[in-house]
Structures are given as C-alpha cells and as structure tokens.
mmCIF file of N, CA, C and O in Angstrom:
data_model
loop_
_atom_site.group_PDB
_atom_site.id
_atom_site.type_symbol
_atom_site.label_atom_id
_atom_site.label_comp_id
_atom_site.label_asym_id
_atom_site.label_seq_id
_atom_site.Cartn_x
_atom_site.Cartn_y
_atom_site.Cartn_z
ATOM 1 N N MET A 1365 -4.179 -17.631 3.283
ATOM 2 C CA MET A 1365 -4.227 -16.191 3.341
ATOM 3 C C MET A 1365 -2.865 -15.640 2.949
ATOM 4 O O MET A 1365 -1.826 -16.215 3.268
ATOM 5 N N TYR A 1366 -2.868 -14.502 2.245
ATOM 6 C CA TYR A 1366 -1.644 -13.817 1.854
ATOM 7 C C TYR A 1366 -1.796 -12.338 2.200
ATOM 8 O O TYR A 1366 -2.822 -11.730 1.908
ATOM 9 N N VAL A 1367 -0.770 -11.782 2.849
ATOM 10 C CA VAL A 1367 -0.770 -10.369 3.226
ATOM 11 C C VAL A 1367 0.323 -9.675 2.425
ATOM 12 O O VAL A 1367 1.484 -10.106 2.434
ATOM 13 N N ALA A 1368 -0.058 -8.619 1.718
ATOM 14 C CA ALA A 1368 0.885 -7.820 0.941
ATOM 15 C C ALA A 1368 0.981 -6.439 1.579
ATOM 16 O O ALA A 1368 -0.035 -5.792 1.817
ATOM 17 N N MET A 1369 2.213 -6.026 1.875
ATOM 18 C CA MET A 1369 2.425 -4.732 2.527
ATOM 19 C C MET A 1369 3.482 -3.933 1.774
ATOM 20 O O MET A 1369 4.473 -4.490 1.318
ATOM 21 N N ASN A 1370 3.244 -2.644 1.667
ATOM 22 C CA ASN A 1370 4.255 -1.709 1.188
ATOM 23 C C ASN A 1370 4.499 -0.718 2.308
ATOM 24 O O ASN A 1370 3.556 -0.128 2.844
ATOM 25 N N ARG A 1371 5.768 -0.556 2.673
ATOM 26 C CA ARG A 1371 6.138 0.393 3.724
ATOM 27 C C ARG A 1371 6.668 1.660 3.064
ATOM 28 O O ARG A 1371 7.497 1.592 2.159
ATOM 29 N N PHE A 1372 6.165 2.798 3.528
ATOM 30 C CA PHE A 1372 6.527 4.099 2.977
ATOM 31 C C PHE A 1372 7.140 4.967 4.070
ATOM 32 O O PHE A 1372 6.576 5.068 5.160
ATOM 33 N N LYS A 1373 8.243 5.609 3.755
ATOM 34 C CA LYS A 1373 8.816 6.622 4.635
ATOM 35 C C LYS A 1373 8.411 7.968 4.046
ATOM 36 O O LYS A 1373 8.930 8.394 3.008
ATOM 37 N N VAL A 1374 7.446 8.616 4.713
ATOM 38 C CA VAL A 1374 6.892 9.877 4.232
ATOM 39 C C VAL A 1374 7.561 11.018 4.990
ATOM 40 O O VAL A 1374 7.559 11.029 6.227
ATOM 41 N N ALA A 1375 8.130 11.961 4.246
ATOM 42 C CA ALA A 1375 8.846 13.069 4.867
ATOM 43 C C ALA A 1375 7.931 13.838 5.815
ATOM 44 O O ALA A 1375 6.751 14.066 5.520
ATOM 45 N N THR A 1376 8.488 14.204 6.952
ATOM 46 C CA THR A 1376 7.749 14.999 7.934
ATOM 47 C C THR A 1376 7.183 16.236 7.239
ATOM 48 O O THR A 1376 7.896 16.927 6.514
ATOM 49 N N GLY A 1377 5.891 16.463 7.453
ATOM 50 C CA GLY A 1377 5.202 17.582 6.822
ATOM 51 C C GLY A 1377 4.379 17.170 5.618
ATOM 52 O O GLY A 1377 3.535 17.937 5.155
ATOM 53 N N SER A 1378 4.604 15.972 5.081
ATOM 54 C CA SER A 1378 3.850 15.470 3.922
ATOM 55 C C SER A 1378 2.778 14.458 4.312
ATOM 56 O O SER A 1378 2.116 13.901 3.441
ATOM 57 N N GLU A 1379 2.608 14.230 5.605
ATOM 58 C CA GLU A 1379 1.702 13.167 6.056
ATOM 59 C C GLU A 1379 0.256 13.376 5.592
ATOM 60 O O GLU A 1379 -0.367 12.428 5.087
ATOM 61 N N GLN A 1380 -0.271 14.576 5.757
ATOM 62 C CA GLN A 1380 -1.676 14.800 5.406
ATOM 63 C C GLN A 1380 -1.903 14.626 3.909
ATOM 64 O O GLN A 1380 -2.879 14.013 3.491
ATOM 65 N N GLU A 1381 -0.992 15.138 3.109
ATOM 66 C CA GLU A 1381 -1.134 14.976 1.660
ATOM 67 C C GLU A 1381 -1.039 13.498 1.265
ATOM 68 O O GLU A 1381 -1.790 13.029 0.411
ATOM 69 N N PHE A 1382 -0.138 12.751 1.884
ATOM 70 C CA PHE A 1382 -0.021 11.326 1.626
ATOM 71 C C PHE A 1382 -1.337 10.618 1.948
ATOM 72 O O PHE A 1382 -1.846 9.825 1.147
ATOM 73 N N GLU A 1383 -1.894 10.911 3.121
ATOM 74 C CA GLU A 1383 -3.157 10.288 3.512
ATOM 75 C C GLU A 1383 -4.281 10.680 2.561
ATOM 76 O O GLU A 1383 -5.120 9.839 2.200
ATOM 77 N N ASP A 1384 -4.303 11.933 2.132
ATOM 78 C CA ASP A 1384 -5.346 12.390 1.213
ATOM 79 C C ASP A 1384 -5.269 11.676 -0.128
ATOM 80 O O ASP A 1384 -6.302 11.351 -0.728
ATOM 81 N N VAL A 1385 -4.044 11.405 -0.607
ATOM 82 C CA VAL A 1385 -3.879 10.658 -1.858
ATOM 83 C C VAL A 1385 -4.536 9.288 -1.730
ATOM 84 O O VAL A 1385 -5.286 8.858 -2.605
ATOM 85 N N TRP A 1386 -4.290 8.606 -0.614
ATOM 86 C CA TRP A 1386 -4.861 7.268 -0.415
ATOM 87 C C TRP A 1386 -6.364 7.316 -0.206
ATOM 88 O O TRP A 1386 -7.088 6.448 -0.695
ATOM 89 N N LYS A 1387 -6.837 8.327 0.500
ATOM 90 C CA LYS A 1387 -8.281 8.443 0.735
ATOM 91 C C LYS A 1387 -9.034 8.746 -0.550
ATOM 92 O O LYS A 1387 -10.189 8.346 -0.699
ATOM 93 N N GLY A 1388 -8.386 9.443 -1.480
ATOM 94 C CA GLY A 1388 -9.063 9.871 -2.689
ATOM 95 C C GLY A 1388 -8.895 8.954 -3.884
ATOM 96 O O GLY A 1388 -9.500 9.180 -4.923
ATOM 97 N N ARG A 1389 -8.108 7.892 -3.756
ATOM 98 C CA ARG A 1389 -7.876 7.051 -4.922
ATOM 99 C C ARG A 1389 -8.944 5.977 -5.071
ATOM 100 O O ARG A 1389 -9.556 5.548 -4.101
ATOM 101 N N ASP A 1390 -9.150 5.575 -6.300
ATOM 102 C CA ASP A 1390 -10.099 4.506 -6.613
ATOM 103 C C ASP A 1390 -9.288 3.255 -6.921
ATOM 104 O O ASP A 1390 -8.829 3.061 -8.038
ATOM 105 N N SER A 1391 -9.083 2.410 -5.920
ATOM 106 C CA SER A 1391 -8.199 1.255 -6.080
ATOM 107 C C SER A 1391 -8.839 0.128 -6.883
ATOM 108 O O SER A 1391 -8.135 -0.692 -7.453
ATOM 109 N N ARG A 1392 -10.150 0.028 -6.867
ATOM 110 C CA ARG A 1392 -10.889 -1.027 -7.561
ATOM 111 C C ARG A 1392 -10.546 -2.420 -7.041
ATOM 112 O O ARG A 1392 -10.798 -3.422 -7.709
ATOM 113 N N LEU A 1393 -9.976 -2.486 -5.841
ATOM 114 C CA LEU A 1393 -9.605 -3.783 -5.266
ATOM 115 C C LEU A 1393 -10.801 -4.715 -5.137
ATOM 116 O O LEU A 1393 -10.682 -5.917 -5.369
ATOM 117 N N SER A 1394 -11.936 -4.157 -4.764
ATOM 118 C CA SER A 1394 -13.109 -5.000 -4.514
ATOM 119 C C SER A 1394 -13.614 -5.695 -5.770
ATOM 120 O O SER A 1394 -14.412 -6.625 -5.685
ATOM 121 N N GLU A 1395 -13.141 -5.288 -6.933
ATOM 122 C CA GLU A 1395 -13.550 -5.921 -8.185
ATOM 123 C C GLU A 1395 -12.829 -7.246 -8.423
ATOM 124 O O GLU A 1395 -13.200 -7.995 -9.319
ATOM 125 N N LEU A 1396 -11.778 -7.510 -7.641
ATOM 126 C CA LEU A 1396 -10.942 -8.684 -7.907
ATOM 127 C C LEU A 1396 -11.294 -9.873 -7.035
ATOM 128 O O LEU A 1396 -11.499 -9.738 -5.830
ATOM 129 N N SER A 1397 -11.291 -11.023 -7.667
ATOM 130 C CA SER A 1397 -11.514 -12.269 -6.953
ATOM 131 C C SER A 1397 -10.353 -12.499 -5.988
ATOM 132 O O SER A 1397 -9.188 -12.298 -6.341
ATOM 133 N N GLY A 1398 -10.660 -12.888 -4.772
ATOM 134 C CA GLY A 1398 -9.632 -13.201 -3.791
ATOM 135 C C GLY A 1398 -9.247 -12.054 -2.882
ATOM 136 O O GLY A 1398 -8.510 -12.248 -1.920
ATOM 137 N N PHE A 1399 -9.737 -10.842 -3.166
ATOM 138 C CA PHE A 1399 -9.446 -9.701 -2.296
ATOM 139 C C PHE A 1399 -10.271 -9.818 -1.022
ATOM 140 O O PHE A 1399 -11.462 -10.103 -1.064
ATOM 141 N N VAL A 1400 -9.634 -9.595 0.136
ATOM 142 C CA VAL A 1400 -10.322 -9.685 1.424
ATOM 143 C C VAL A 1400 -10.457 -8.313 2.078
ATOM 144 O O VAL A 1400 -11.550 -7.883 2.423
ATOM 145 N N SER A 1401 -9.330 -7.588 2.254
ATOM 146 C CA SER A 1401 -9.416 -6.286 2.931
ATOM 147 C C SER A 1401 -8.192 -5.421 2.654
ATOM 148 O O SER A 1401 -7.150 -5.921 2.221
ATOM 149 N N PHE A 1402 -8.352 -4.131 2.901
ATOM 150 C CA PHE A 1402 -7.273 -3.150 2.753
ATOM 151 C C PHE A 1402 -7.264 -2.235 3.971
ATOM 152 O O PHE A 1402 -8.329 -1.844 4.469
ATOM 153 N N HIS A 1403 -6.064 -1.881 4.404
ATOM 154 C CA HIS A 1403 -5.901 -0.888 5.473
ATOM 155 C C HIS A 1403 -4.658 -0.061 5.177
ATOM 156 O O HIS A 1403 -3.645 -0.601 4.724
ATOM 157 N N LEU A 1404 -4.731 1.237 5.453
ATOM 158 C CA LEU A 1404 -3.553 2.080 5.439
ATOM 159 C C LEU A 1404 -3.193 2.324 6.896
ATOM 160 O O LEU A 1404 -4.017 2.810 7.674
ATOM 161 N N LEU A 1405 -1.987 1.961 7.256
ATOM 162 C CA LEU A 1405 -1.543 2.034 8.647
ATOM 163 C C LEU A 1405 -0.520 3.144 8.812
ATOM 164 O O LEU A 1405 0.390 3.294 7.986
ATOM 165 N N LYS A 1406 -0.682 3.914 9.875
ATOM 166 C CA LYS A 1406 0.266 4.994 10.188
ATOM 167 C C LYS A 1406 1.096 4.566 11.386
ATOM 168 O O LYS A 1406 0.567 4.196 12.430
ATOM 169 N N GLY A 1407 2.401 4.628 11.223
ATOM 170 C CA GLY A 1407 3.307 4.235 12.288
ATOM 171 C C GLY A 1407 3.902 5.434 12.998
ATOM 172 O O GLY A 1407 3.358 6.538 12.978
ATOM 173 N N LYS A 1408 5.031 5.188 13.565
ATOM 174 C CA LYS A 1408 5.737 6.171 14.372
ATOM 175 C C LYS A 1408 6.378 7.251 13.496
ATOM 176 O O LYS A 1408 6.808 6.990 12.382
ATOM 177 N N THR A 1409 6.460 8.463 14.042
ATOM 178 C CA THR A 1409 7.228 9.531 13.412
ATOM 179 C C THR A 1409 8.630 9.517 13.997
ATOM 180 O O THR A 1409 8.797 9.516 15.224
ATOM 181 N N PHE A 1410 9.601 9.454 13.120
ATOM 182 C CA PHE A 1410 11.006 9.451 13.509
ATOM 183 C C PHE A 1410 11.549 10.862 13.285
ATOM 184 O O PHE A 1410 12.035 11.185 12.199
ATOM 185 N N GLU A 1411 11.402 11.692 14.305
ATOM 186 C CA GLU A 1411 11.762 13.106 14.220
ATOM 187 C C GLU A 1411 13.196 13.300 13.748
ATOM 188 O O GLU A 1411 13.454 14.114 12.848
ATOM 189 N N ASP A 1412 14.135 12.594 14.351
ATOM 190 C CA ASP A 1412 15.555 12.772 14.027
ATOM 191 C C ASP A 1412 15.875 12.386 12.583
ATOM 192 O O ASP A 1412 16.815 12.912 11.996
ATOM 193 N N GLU A 1413 15.086 11.461 12.022
ATOM 194 C CA GLU A 1413 15.346 11.009 10.663
ATOM 195 C C GLU A 1413 14.439 11.680 9.638
ATOM 196 O O GLU A 1413 14.606 11.498 8.434
ATOM 197 N N GLY A 1414 13.433 12.449 10.123
ATOM 198 C CA GLY A 1414 12.614 13.260 9.240
ATOM 199 C C GLY A 1414 11.520 12.553 8.479
ATOM 200 O O GLY A 1414 11.159 12.984 7.383
ATOM 201 N N TYR A 1415 10.951 11.485 9.052
ATOM 202 C CA TYR A 1415 9.857 10.815 8.344
ATOM 203 C C TYR A 1415 8.881 10.155 9.305
ATOM 204 O O TYR A 1415 9.174 9.924 10.470
ATOM 205 N N THR A 1416 7.692 9.860 8.744
ATOM 206 C CA THR A 1416 6.674 9.058 9.415
ATOM 207 C C THR A 1416 6.520 7.781 8.603
ATOM 208 O O THR A 1416 6.473 7.818 7.373
ATOM 209 N N LEU A 1417 6.437 6.651 9.293
ATOM 210 C CA LEU A 1417 6.312 5.358 8.631
ATOM 211 C C LEU A 1417 4.840 5.030 8.394
ATOM 212 O O LEU A 1417 4.003 5.176 9.297
ATOM 213 N N TYR A 1418 4.524 4.599 7.179
ATOM 214 C CA TYR A 1418 3.182 4.131 6.816
ATOM 215 C C TYR A 1418 3.313 2.756 6.178
ATOM 216 O O TYR A 1418 4.371 2.424 5.617
ATOM 217 N N ALA A 1419 2.227 1.990 6.203
ATOM 218 C CA ALA A 1419 2.182 0.717 5.485
ATOM 219 C C ALA A 1419 0.808 0.549 4.855
ATOM 220 O O ALA A 1419 -0.216 0.773 5.508
ATOM 221 N N SER A 1420 0.786 0.209 3.580
ATOM 222 C CA SER A 1420 -0.461 -0.231 2.950
ATOM 223 C C SER A 1420 -0.517 -1.739 3.176
ATOM 224 O O SER A 1420 0.494 -2.435 3.046
ATOM 225 N N HIS A 1421 -1.685 -2.239 3.533
ATOM 226 C CA HIS A 1421 -1.817 -3.617 3.996
ATOM 227 C C HIS A 1421 -3.045 -4.229 3.321
ATOM 228 O O HIS A 1421 -4.163 -3.811 3.587
ATOM 229 N N THR A 1422 -2.818 -5.164 2.396
ATOM 230 C CA THR A 1422 -3.940 -5.851 1.760
ATOM 231 C C THR A 1422 -3.902 -7.324 2.130
ATOM 232 O O THR A 1422 -2.830 -7.924 2.231
ATOM 233 N N VAL A 1423 -5.080 -7.874 2.327
ATOM 234 C CA VAL A 1423 -5.221 -9.295 2.632
ATOM 235 C C VAL A 1423 -5.930 -9.946 1.441
ATOM 236 O O VAL A 1423 -6.933 -9.421 0.944
ATOM 237 N N TRP A 1424 -5.372 -11.065 1.014
ATOM 238 C CA TRP A 1424 -5.881 -11.818 -0.127
ATOM 239 C C TRP A 1424 -6.129 -13.265 0.295
ATOM 240 O O TRP A 1424 -5.531 -13.739 1.248
ATOM 241 N N GLU A 1425 -6.984 -13.950 -0.438
ATOM 242 C CA GLU A 1425 -7.237 -15.363 -0.137
ATOM 243 C C GLU A 1425 -5.969 -16.189 -0.290
ATOM 244 O O GLU A 1425 -5.748 -17.135 0.466
ATOM 245 N N ASN A 1426 -5.130 -15.826 -1.272
ATOM 246 C CA ASN A 1426 -3.873 -16.547 -1.498
ATOM 247 C C ASN A 1426 -2.942 -15.676 -2.342
ATOM 248 O O ASN A 1426 -3.341 -14.629 -2.851
ATOM 249 N N GLU A 1427 -1.703 -16.122 -2.483
ATOM 250 C CA GLU A 1427 -0.710 -15.335 -3.229
ATOM 251 C C GLU A 1427 -1.080 -15.216 -4.706
ATOM 252 O O GLU A 1427 -0.803 -14.189 -5.346
ATOM 253 N N ASP A 1428 -1.704 -16.235 -5.257
ATOM 254 C CA ASP A 1428 -2.112 -16.173 -6.665
ATOM 255 C C ASP A 1428 -3.105 -15.038 -6.911
ATOM 256 O O ASP A 1428 -3.044 -14.369 -7.943
ATOM 257 N N ALA A 1429 -4.012 -14.814 -5.964
ATOM 258 C CA ALA A 1429 -4.985 -13.719 -6.096
ATOM 259 C C ALA A 1429 -4.260 -12.372 -6.089
ATOM 260 O O ALA A 1429 -4.581 -11.471 -6.870
ATOM 261 N N PHE A 1430 -3.261 -12.235 -5.215
ATOM 262 C CA PHE A 1430 -2.470 -11.001 -5.183
ATOM 263 C C PHE A 1430 -1.720 -10.806 -6.493
ATOM 264 O O PHE A 1430 -1.726 -9.710 -7.075
ATOM 265 N N THR A 1431 -1.087 -11.855 -6.985
ATOM 266 C CA THR A 1431 -0.332 -11.762 -8.233
ATOM 267 C C THR A 1431 -1.248 -11.368 -9.388
ATOM 268 O O THR A 1431 -0.869 -10.540 -10.231
ATOM 269 N N ALA A 1432 -2.449 -11.919 -9.417
ATOM 270 C CA ALA A 1432 -3.425 -11.553 -10.456
ATOM 271 C C ALA A 1432 -3.740 -10.060 -10.383
ATOM 272 O O ALA A 1432 -3.876 -9.396 -11.415
ATOM 273 N N TRP A 1433 -3.867 -9.508 -9.176
ATOM 274 C CA TRP A 1433 -4.107 -8.069 -8.994
ATOM 275 C C TRP A 1433 -2.978 -7.258 -9.629
ATOM 276 O O TRP A 1433 -3.216 -6.282 -10.330
ATOM 277 N N THR A 1434 -1.726 -7.672 -9.413
ATOM 278 C CA THR A 1434 -0.591 -6.898 -9.923
ATOM 279 C C THR A 1434 -0.517 -6.907 -11.445
ATOM 280 O O THR A 1434 0.184 -6.083 -12.029
ATOM 281 N N LYS A 1435 -1.234 -7.822 -12.082
ATOM 282 C CA LYS A 1435 -1.236 -7.918 -13.546
ATOM 283 C C LYS A 1435 -2.540 -7.420 -14.159
ATOM 284 O O LYS A 1435 -2.746 -7.539 -15.364
ATOM 285 N N SER A 1436 -3.412 -6.848 -13.338
ATOM 286 C CA SER A 1436 -4.751 -6.487 -13.789
ATOM 287 C C SER A 1436 -4.853 -5.047 -14.301
ATOM 288 O O SER A 1436 -4.010 -4.198 -14.007
ATOM 289 N N GLU A 1437 -5.912 -4.802 -15.045
ATOM 290 C CA GLU A 1437 -6.251 -3.448 -15.485
ATOM 291 C C GLU A 1437 -6.516 -2.560 -14.271
ATOM 292 O O GLU A 1437 -6.131 -1.391 -14.239
ATOM 293 N N GLN A 1438 -7.151 -3.121 -13.239
ATOM 294 C CA GLN A 1438 -7.438 -2.368 -12.022
ATOM 295 C C GLN A 1438 -6.150 -1.878 -11.364
ATOM 296 O O GLN A 1438 -6.081 -0.750 -10.878
ATOM 297 N N PHE A 1439 -5.125 -2.719 -11.343
ATOM 298 C CA PHE A 1439 -3.819 -2.340 -10.784
ATOM 299 C C PHE A 1439 -3.225 -1.183 -11.575
ATOM 300 O O PHE A 1439 -2.766 -0.188 -11.009
ATOM 301 N N ARG A 1440 -3.236 -1.313 -12.897
ATOM 302 C CA ARG A 1440 -2.682 -0.252 -13.747
ATOM 303 C C ARG A 1440 -3.436 1.053 -13.535
ATOM 304 O O ARG A 1440 -2.829 2.121 -13.423
ATOM 305 N N ASP A 1441 -4.761 0.985 -13.457
ATOM 306 C CA ASP A 1441 -5.567 2.192 -13.226
ATOM 307 C C ASP A 1441 -5.270 2.822 -11.868
ATOM 308 O O ASP A 1441 -5.182 4.038 -11.740
ATOM 309 N N ALA A 1442 -5.117 1.988 -10.839
ATOM 310 C CA ALA A 1442 -4.886 2.493 -9.481
ATOM 311 C C ALA A 1442 -3.525 3.157 -9.345
ATOM 312 O O ALA A 1442 -3.334 4.008 -8.481
ATOM 313 N N HIS A 1443 -2.570 2.784 -10.195
ATOM 314 C CA HIS A 1443 -1.209 3.305 -10.081
ATOM 315 C C HIS A 1443 -0.826 4.280 -11.194
ATOM 316 O O HIS A 1443 0.318 4.745 -11.231
ATOM 317 N N LYS A 1444 -1.761 4.608 -12.084
ATOM 318 C CA LYS A 1444 -1.404 5.421 -13.248
ATOM 319 C C LYS A 1444 -0.951 6.832 -12.887
ATOM 320 O O LYS A 1444 -0.186 7.438 -13.626
ATOM 321 N N ASN A 1445 -1.389 7.370 -11.751
ATOM 322 C CA ASN A 1445 -0.981 8.717 -11.356
ATOM 323 C C ASN A 1445 0.070 8.719 -10.246
ATOM 324 O O ASN A 1445 0.323 9.765 -9.638
ATOM 325 N N ALA A 1446 0.671 7.577 -10.003
ATOM 326 C CA ALA A 1446 1.693 7.497 -8.952
ATOM 327 C C ALA A 1446 2.830 8.461 -9.282
ATOM 328 O O ALA A 1446 3.246 8.595 -10.419
ATOM 329 N N GLY A 1447 3.285 9.157 -8.272
ATOM 330 C CA GLY A 1447 4.373 10.099 -8.453
ATOM 331 C C GLY A 1447 3.947 11.477 -8.910
ATOM 332 O O GLY A 1447 4.782 12.350 -9.119
ATOM 333 N N GLN A 1448 2.642 11.705 -9.068
ATOM 334 C CA GLN A 1448 2.164 12.998 -9.543
ATOM 335 C C GLN A 1448 1.750 13.933 -8.417
ATOM 336 O O GLN A 1448 1.367 15.062 -8.669
ATOM 337 N N SER A 1449 1.821 13.465 -7.189
ATOM 338 C CA SER A 1449 1.469 14.324 -6.055
ATOM 339 C C SER A 1449 2.723 15.038 -5.561
ATOM 340 O O SER A 1449 3.830 14.765 -6.021
ATOM 341 N N ASN A 1450 2.536 15.915 -4.610
ATOM 342 C CA ASN A 1450 3.669 16.629 -4.024
ATOM 343 C C ASN A 1450 4.153 15.981 -2.736
ATOM 344 O O ASN A 1450 4.894 16.611 -1.983
ATOM 345 N N VAL A 1451 3.745 14.752 -2.503
ATOM 346 C CA VAL A 1451 4.202 14.035 -1.315
ATOM 347 C C VAL A 1451 5.700 13.793 -1.437
ATOM 348 O O VAL A 1451 6.185 13.397 -2.493
ATOM 349 N N SER A 1452 6.408 14.029 -0.356
ATOM 350 C CA SER A 1452 7.846 13.811 -0.331
ATOM 351 C C SER A 1452 8.141 12.509 0.417
ATOM 352 O O SER A 1452 7.694 12.326 1.542
ATOM 353 N N TYR A 1453 8.879 11.622 -0.239
ATOM 354 C CA TYR A 1453 9.227 10.316 0.327
ATOM 355 C C TYR A 1453 10.724 10.246 0.598
ATOM 356 O O TYR A 1453 11.519 10.888 -0.085
ATOM 357 N N LEU A 1454 11.093 9.415 1.553
ATOM 358 C CA LEU A 1454 12.499 9.083 1.761
ATOM 359 C C LEU A 1454 12.702 7.693 1.183
ATOM 360 O O LEU A 1454 12.401 6.692 1.816
ATOM 361 N N GLY A 1455 13.117 7.606 -0.056
ATOM 362 C CA GLY A 1455 13.325 6.330 -0.717
ATOM 363 C C GLY A 1455 12.058 5.771 -1.339
ATOM 364 O O GLY A 1455 10.992 6.375 -1.284
ATOM 365 N N HIS A 1456 12.207 4.603 -1.929
ATOM 366 C CA HIS A 1456 11.099 3.904 -2.576
ATOM 367 C C HIS A 1456 10.344 3.071 -1.546
ATOM 368 O O HIS A 1456 10.902 2.693 -0.516
ATOM 369 N N PRO A 1457 9.063 2.746 -1.830
ATOM 370 C CA PRO A 1457 8.335 1.848 -0.932
ATOM 371 C C PRO A 1457 9.044 0.494 -0.846
ATOM 372 O O PRO A 1457 9.661 0.051 -1.806
ATOM 373 N N ALA A 1458 8.935 -0.137 0.312
ATOM 374 C CA ALA A 1458 9.520 -1.464 0.519
ATOM 375 C C ALA A 1458 8.393 -2.485 0.592
ATOM 376 O O ALA A 1458 7.534 -2.402 1.467
ATOM 377 N N PHE A 1459 8.380 -3.432 -0.350
ATOM 378 C CA PHE A 1459 7.338 -4.461 -0.381
ATOM 379 C C PHE A 1459 7.698 -5.617 0.538
ATOM 380 O O PHE A 1459 8.849 -6.049 0.595
ATOM 381 N N GLU A 1460 6.676 -6.137 1.226
ATOM 382 C CA GLU A 1460 6.815 -7.337 2.043
ATOM 383 C C GLU A 1460 5.574 -8.188 1.827
ATOM 384 O O GLU A 1460 4.457 -7.692 1.926
ATOM 385 N N GLY A 1461 5.753 -9.460 1.508
ATOM 386 C CA GLY A 1461 4.633 -10.373 1.303
ATOM 387 C C GLY A 1461 4.723 -11.536 2.282
ATOM 388 O O GLY A 1461 5.808 -12.046 2.537
ATOM 389 N N PHE A 1462 3.561 -11.928 2.824
ATOM 390 C CA PHE A 1462 3.536 -12.974 3.846
ATOM 391 C C PHE A 1462 2.410 -13.975 3.558
ATOM 392 O O PHE A 1462 1.286 -13.569 3.296
ATOM 393 N N SER A 1463 2.725 -15.259 3.641
ATOM 394 C CA SER A 1463 1.716 -16.303 3.583
ATOM 395 C C SER A 1463 1.449 -16.795 4.995
ATOM 396 O O SER A 1463 2.360 -16.867 5.827
ATOM 397 N N SER A 1464 0.192 -17.141 5.254
ATOM 398 C CA SER A 1464 -0.132 -17.632 6.597
ATOM 399 C C SER A 1464 0.442 -19.024 6.791
ATOM 400 O O SER A 1464 0.575 -19.807 5.849
ATOM 401 N N VAL A 1465 0.796 -19.319 8.018
ATOM 402 C CA VAL A 1465 1.311 -20.634 8.376
ATOM 403 C C VAL A 1465 0.121 -21.453 8.860
ATOM 404 O O VAL A 1465 -0.486 -21.132 9.882
ATOM 405 N N GLU A 1466 -0.216 -22.486 8.102
ATOM 406 C CA GLU A 1466 -1.378 -23.315 8.444
ATOM 407 C C GLU A 1466 -1.167 -24.025 9.781
ATOM 408 O O GLU A 1466 -0.089 -24.540 10.055
ATOM 409 N N GLY A 1467 -2.162 -24.005 10.606
ATOM 410 C CA GLY A 1467 -2.128 -24.706 11.881
ATOM 411 C C GLY A 1467 -1.469 -23.946 13.014
ATOM 412 O O GLY A 1467 -1.432 -24.422 14.139
ATOM 413 N N ALA A 1468 -0.960 -22.752 12.721
ATOM 414 C CA ALA A 1468 -0.283 -21.979 13.778
ATOM 415 C C ALA A 1468 -1.254 -21.041 14.460
ATOM 416 O O ALA A 1468 -2.228 -20.622 13.935
#
C-alpha cells in the first residue's frame, strides 16, 4: 500500500471555496489501475497564523500505481485549472508519500 498526501495551508476565510473546488473537480482517479481511495481531510484552524490545514489523501496499491497517475492524462486533466480559483494559500502544497511497513 502507498499513501500520497498533499498538505495545504488555506488562508482563513477561503475554506469554503477550497472545499468547493475539491467537491466540484473531476479527478478521474477511479479510471486508474491501483487506485484504492481518496479523502480530503480538514485539520485545525491556526487563528494566530491565519490558516486552516487540509490534506488530500489518496491510497494506492503501490508506489508504482501512484507514479503512473502522476504521468497520466487523467492527472493532467485534473490539474489543468489549478491556480484559477480565488482560494488564498499560505505557501505551496507539501507532498508526503508513505509506503506501508509489511508485518507491522
């Protein structure tokens, strides 16, 4: 199993628009071999720092399946309008990838 996560710092006040972008997009993930599941996670709001933390979380059968997604037409289609919304971010998304530890 491979878990791919992107962490987003969304400026306070942009949360609903950020969520709407994700709810309205056509990711086409289910078309890819090795895709297991997707979740958008909402974390804590850091009032003093002016953002709410979010993470996109995809589960894949293995890292090769995830890598194939990043090189696919579906990936390009899902990201072609990135940056066209009025969502305000604090910095770029931070990617984190994890492989499962067998037997643990």
